[in-house]
Each structure stands twice: as structure tokens, then as C-alpha cells.
Amino acid sequence: MSQAVLPLGVAVAVSAALLGGASFALVGAVGASRLRTFYQRVHAPTLGASMGTFLILSGSILYFSTTRQQPVFHEILIAIFLSLTTPISLMLIVRAALARDRLEGSADVPHLAPEADRAPD
């Protein structure tokens, strides 16, 4: 396998995107371990993973587009699938947990907003 030589600006941009993506993923993991309740804990890894994934995929697109000397966009499909599945998965998991906790009468269930505070249907 031949070794690719990247221009300095591209190497810095790829490195920054990878480090930024890894940092977001780390913050999400730390948030998941430090927050107390399930409802608090579920948001941190979802948001961290989404932004971290987009930054890592951006670095990948930039790197492979530079080394192959042609645009590489198959990572965009990965980003589309993740941006569709991550929020939907979060919503379904939280709704299942809410239903279970309400049936059990758990004290951890977030309260519904009063009628005046809720948005009209």
C-alpha cells in the first residue's frame, strides 16, 4: 500500500475534525456516566455521538477526497442514516421508559407541564 502525502492545511483540518469528533464523543460518554437518572443520562451520549460522528465523517471525507484526488461522498450516506436513526431511537427508548415507569408509579418520571405551559396541539 502506498503512503499518501497530505498538504499541511488538509492534515491540520483532518486532525482538528478527528480530535473535535473524539472530544464530543468523550463528553457524551462522561455525561452518560455522571448524570443520575435515565432521563438525564439518555441525552448526553445521543448529542455527543451525533456531533462527534459528523466531525469524524467530515475528516474522513476530506482525507479520502484529498488522497484519491476525487470527491468521496459515501460517508454522507452514513451521516444521513445516523441523523435519522439516532433521534428516532432516542425518542422510542424514552417513550418506552416513560410508559414503563408510569405503570410502575416510579418517582423518576418527569412531570407533564401544566396546560398553560404546553404548546397548542
PDB file of C-alpha atoms in Angstrom:
ATOM      1  CA  MET A   1       0.000   0.000   0.000  1.00  0.00           C
ATOM      2  CA  SER A   2       1.403   3.376  -0.959  1.00  0.00           C
ATOM      3  CA  GLN A   3       1.652   6.102   1.595  1.00  0.00           C
ATOM      4  CA  ALA A   4      -0.401   9.239   0.907  1.00  0.00           C
ATOM      5  CA  VAL A   5       1.144  12.651   1.355  1.00  0.00           C
ATOM      6  CA  LEU A   6      -1.295  15.267   2.604  1.00  0.00           C
ATOM      7  CA  PRO A   7      -0.785  19.007   2.291  1.00  0.00           C
ATOM      8  CA  LEU A   8      -0.236  20.614   5.685  1.00  0.00           C
ATOM      9  CA  GLY A   9      -3.538  22.518   5.664  1.00  0.00           C
ATOM     10  CA  VAL A  10      -5.533  19.367   4.882  1.00  0.00           C
ATOM     11  CA  ALA A  11      -3.657  17.388   7.543  1.00  0.00           C
ATOM     12  CA  VAL A  12      -4.430  20.059  10.145  1.00  0.00           C
ATOM     13  CA  ALA A  13      -8.112  20.209   9.127  1.00  0.00           C
ATOM     14  CA  VAL A  14      -8.461  16.403   9.228  1.00  0.00           C
ATOM     15  CA  SER A  15      -6.717  16.259  12.607  1.00  0.00           C
ATOM     16  CA  ALA A  16      -8.914  19.020  14.016  1.00  0.00           C
ATOM     17  CA  ALA A  17     -12.085  17.289  12.793  1.00  0.00           C
ATOM     18  CA  LEU A  18     -10.989  13.951  14.276  1.00  0.00           C
ATOM     19  CA  LEU A  19      -9.971  15.474  17.603  1.00  0.00           C
ATOM     20  CA  GLY A  20     -13.162  17.513  17.774  1.00  0.00           C
ATOM     21  CA  GLY A  21     -15.284  14.447  16.992  1.00  0.00           C
ATOM     22  CA  ALA A  22     -13.461  12.369  19.575  1.00  0.00           C
ATOM     23  CA  SER A  23     -13.914  15.155  22.136  1.00  0.00           C
ATOM     24  CA  PHE A  24     -17.673  15.287  21.552  1.00  0.00           C
ATOM     25  CA  ALA A  25     -17.882  11.509  21.881  1.00  0.00           C
ATOM     26  CA  LEU A  26     -15.862  11.645  25.117  1.00  0.00           C
ATOM     27  CA  VAL A  27     -18.083  14.381  26.562  1.00  0.00           C
ATOM     28  CA  GLY A  28     -21.136  12.257  25.709  1.00  0.00           C
ATOM     29  CA  ALA A  29     -19.632   9.225  27.424  1.00  0.00           C
ATOM     30  CA  VAL A  30     -18.678  11.201  30.534  1.00  0.00           C
ATOM     31  CA  GLY A  31     -22.162  12.747  30.608  1.00  0.00           C
ATOM     32  CA  ALA A  32     -23.730   9.295  30.427  1.00  0.00           C
ATOM     33  CA  SER A  33     -21.715   8.119  33.399  1.00  0.00           C
ATOM     34  CA  ARG A  34     -22.124  11.228  35.575  1.00  0.00           C
ATOM     35  CA  LEU A  35     -25.802  12.095  35.233  1.00  0.00           C
ATOM     36  CA  ARG A  36     -28.102  10.484  37.768  1.00  0.00           C
ATOM     37  CA  THR A  37     -31.392   9.484  36.208  1.00  0.00           C
ATOM     38  CA  PHE A  38     -32.129   7.657  32.988  1.00  0.00           C
ATOM     39  CA  TYR A  39     -33.964  10.662  31.565  1.00  0.00           C
ATOM     40  CA  GLN A  40     -30.958  12.921  32.143  1.00  0.00           C
ATOM     41  CA  ARG A  41     -28.462  10.275  31.037  1.00  0.00           C
ATOM     42  CA  VAL A  42     -30.068   9.486  27.703  1.00  0.00           C
ATOM     43  CA  HIS A  43     -29.389  12.904  26.118  1.00  0.00           C
ATOM     44  CA  ALA A  44     -25.639  13.240  26.630  1.00  0.00           C
ATOM     45  CA  PRO A  45     -24.447  10.268  24.563  1.00  0.00           C
ATOM     46  CA  THR A  46     -27.002  10.940  21.837  1.00  0.00           C
ATOM     47  CA  LEU A  47     -25.929  14.529  21.312  1.00  0.00           C
ATOM     48  CA  GLY A  48     -22.236  13.739  21.729  1.00  0.00           C
ATOM     49  CA  ALA A  49     -22.376  10.823  19.344  1.00  0.00           C
ATOM     50  CA  SER A  50     -24.257  12.806  16.698  1.00  0.00           C
ATOM     51  CA  MET A  51     -21.901  15.772  16.613  1.00  0.00           C
ATOM     52  CA  GLY A  52     -18.833  13.576  17.084  1.00  0.00           C
ATOM     53  CA  THR A  53     -19.871  11.348  14.211  1.00  0.00           C
ATOM     54  CA  PHE A  54     -20.443  14.300  11.889  1.00  0.00           C
ATOM     55  CA  LEU A  55     -16.997  15.726  12.669  1.00  0.00           C
ATOM     56  CA  ILE A  56     -15.281  12.366  12.216  1.00  0.00           C
ATOM     57  CA  LEU A  57     -17.119  11.792   8.935  1.00  0.00           C
ATOM     58  CA  SER A  58     -16.126  15.286   7.783  1.00  0.00           C
ATOM     59  CA  GLY A  59     -12.493  14.460   8.460  1.00  0.00           C
ATOM     60  CA  SER A  60     -12.885  11.178   6.601  1.00  0.00           C
ATOM     61  CA  ILE A  61     -14.460  12.873   3.582  1.00  0.00           C
ATOM     62  CA  LEU A  62     -11.679  15.460   3.483  1.00  0.00           C
ATOM     63  CA  TYR A  63      -8.903  12.875   3.864  1.00  0.00           C
ATOM     64  CA  PHE A  64     -10.147  10.417   1.268  1.00  0.00           C
ATOM     65  CA  SER A  65     -11.143  13.141  -1.188  1.00  0.00           C
ATOM     66  CA  THR A  66      -7.603  14.516  -0.965  1.00  0.00           C
ATOM     67  CA  THR A  67      -5.760  11.201  -1.199  1.00  0.00           C
ATOM     68  CA  ARG A  68      -7.883   9.798  -4.037  1.00  0.00           C
ATOM     69  CA  GLN A  69      -7.995  13.175  -5.813  1.00  0.00           C
ATOM     70  CA  GLN A  70     -11.728  12.855  -6.437  1.00  0.00           C
ATOM     71  CA  PRO A  71     -14.770  13.668  -4.304  1.00  0.00           C
ATOM     72  CA  VAL A  72     -15.736  10.886  -1.900  1.00  0.00           C
ATOM     73  CA  PHE A  73     -19.298  11.110  -0.643  1.00  0.00           C
ATOM     74  CA  HIS A  74     -20.259   7.633   0.598  1.00  0.00           C
ATOM     75  CA  GLU A  75     -19.723   8.889   4.159  1.00  0.00           C
ATOM     76  CA  ILE A  76     -22.657  11.239   3.579  1.00  0.00           C
ATOM     77  CA  LEU A  77     -24.919   8.183   3.460  1.00  0.00           C
ATOM     78  CA  ILE A  78     -23.606   7.179   6.872  1.00  0.00           C
ATOM     79  CA  ALA A  79     -24.353  10.679   8.198  1.00  0.00           C
ATOM     80  CA  ILE A  80     -27.882  10.601   6.748  1.00  0.00           C
ATOM     81  CA  PHE A  81     -28.661   7.221   8.300  1.00  0.00           C
ATOM     82  CA  LEU A  82     -27.242   8.279  11.677  1.00  0.00           C
ATOM     83  CA  SER A  83     -29.096  11.588  11.665  1.00  0.00           C
ATOM     84  CA  LEU A  84     -32.333   9.714  11.002  1.00  0.00           C
ATOM     85  CA  THR A  85     -31.876   6.782  13.368  1.00  0.00           C
ATOM     86  CA  THR A  86     -30.293   8.451  16.415  1.00  0.00           C
ATOM     87  CA  PRO A  87     -33.142  10.847  17.322  1.00  0.00           C
ATOM     88  CA  ILE A  88     -35.796   8.261  16.466  1.00  0.00           C
ATOM     89  CA  SER A  89     -34.077   5.665  18.652  1.00  0.00           C
ATOM     90  CA  LEU A  90     -33.793   8.185  21.498  1.00  0.00           C
ATOM     91  CA  MET A  91     -37.478   9.062  21.243  1.00  0.00           C
ATOM     92  CA  LEU A  92     -38.612   5.425  21.193  1.00  0.00           C
ATOM     93  CA  ILE A  93     -36.399   4.417  24.111  1.00  0.00           C
ATOM     94  CA  VAL A  94     -37.562   7.369  26.231  1.00  0.00           C
ATOM     95  CA  ARG A  95     -41.233   6.751  25.421  1.00  0.00           C
ATOM     96  CA  ALA A  96     -40.884   3.077  26.353  1.00  0.00           C
ATOM     97  CA  ALA A  97     -39.192   4.035  29.627  1.00  0.00           C
ATOM     98  CA  LEU A  98     -41.882   6.634  30.368  1.00  0.00           C
ATOM     99  CA  ALA A  99     -44.658   4.123  29.768  1.00  0.00           C
ATOM    100  CA  ARG A 100     -42.962   1.541  31.973  1.00  0.00           C
ATOM    101  CA  ASP A 101     -42.217   3.998  34.770  1.00  0.00           C
ATOM    102  CA  ARG A 102     -45.728   5.459  34.742  1.00  0.00           C
ATOM    103  CA  LEU A 103     -47.227   1.978  35.010  1.00  0.00           C
ATOM    104  CA  GLU A 104     -44.926   1.183  37.921  1.00  0.00           C
ATOM    105  CA  GLY A 105     -45.584   4.554  39.602  1.00  0.00           C
ATOM    106  CA  SER A 106     -41.875   5.425  39.699  1.00  0.00           C
ATOM    107  CA  ALA A 107     -40.777   8.715  41.274  1.00  0.00           C
ATOM    108  CA  ASP A 108     -38.221   9.309  38.474  1.00  0.00           C
ATOM    109  CA  VAL A 109     -40.896  10.077  35.869  1.00  0.00           C
ATOM    110  CA  PRO A 110     -40.732  13.679  34.636  1.00  0.00           C
ATOM    111  CA  HIS A 111     -43.968  15.544  35.289  1.00  0.00           C
ATOM    112  CA  LEU A 112     -46.131  16.854  32.480  1.00  0.00           C
ATOM    113  CA  ALA A 113     -46.172  20.599  32.017  1.00  0.00           C
ATOM    114  CA  PRO A 114     -49.309  22.433  33.198  1.00  0.00           C
ATOM    115  CA  GLU A 115     -51.846  23.194  30.476  1.00  0.00           C
ATOM    116  CA  ALA A 116     -50.844  26.885  30.336  1.00  0.00           C
ATOM    117  CA  ASP A 117     -47.217  25.991  29.606  1.00  0.00           C
ATOM    118  CA  ARG A 118     -47.919  23.422  26.921  1.00  0.00           C
ATOM    119  CA  ALA A 119     -47.935  24.286  23.238  1.00  0.00           C
ATOM    120  CA  PRO A 120     -51.308  24.055  21.494  1.00  0.00           C
ATOM    121  CA  ASP A 121     -51.932  20.837  19.552  1.00  0.00           C
TER     122      ASP A 121
END
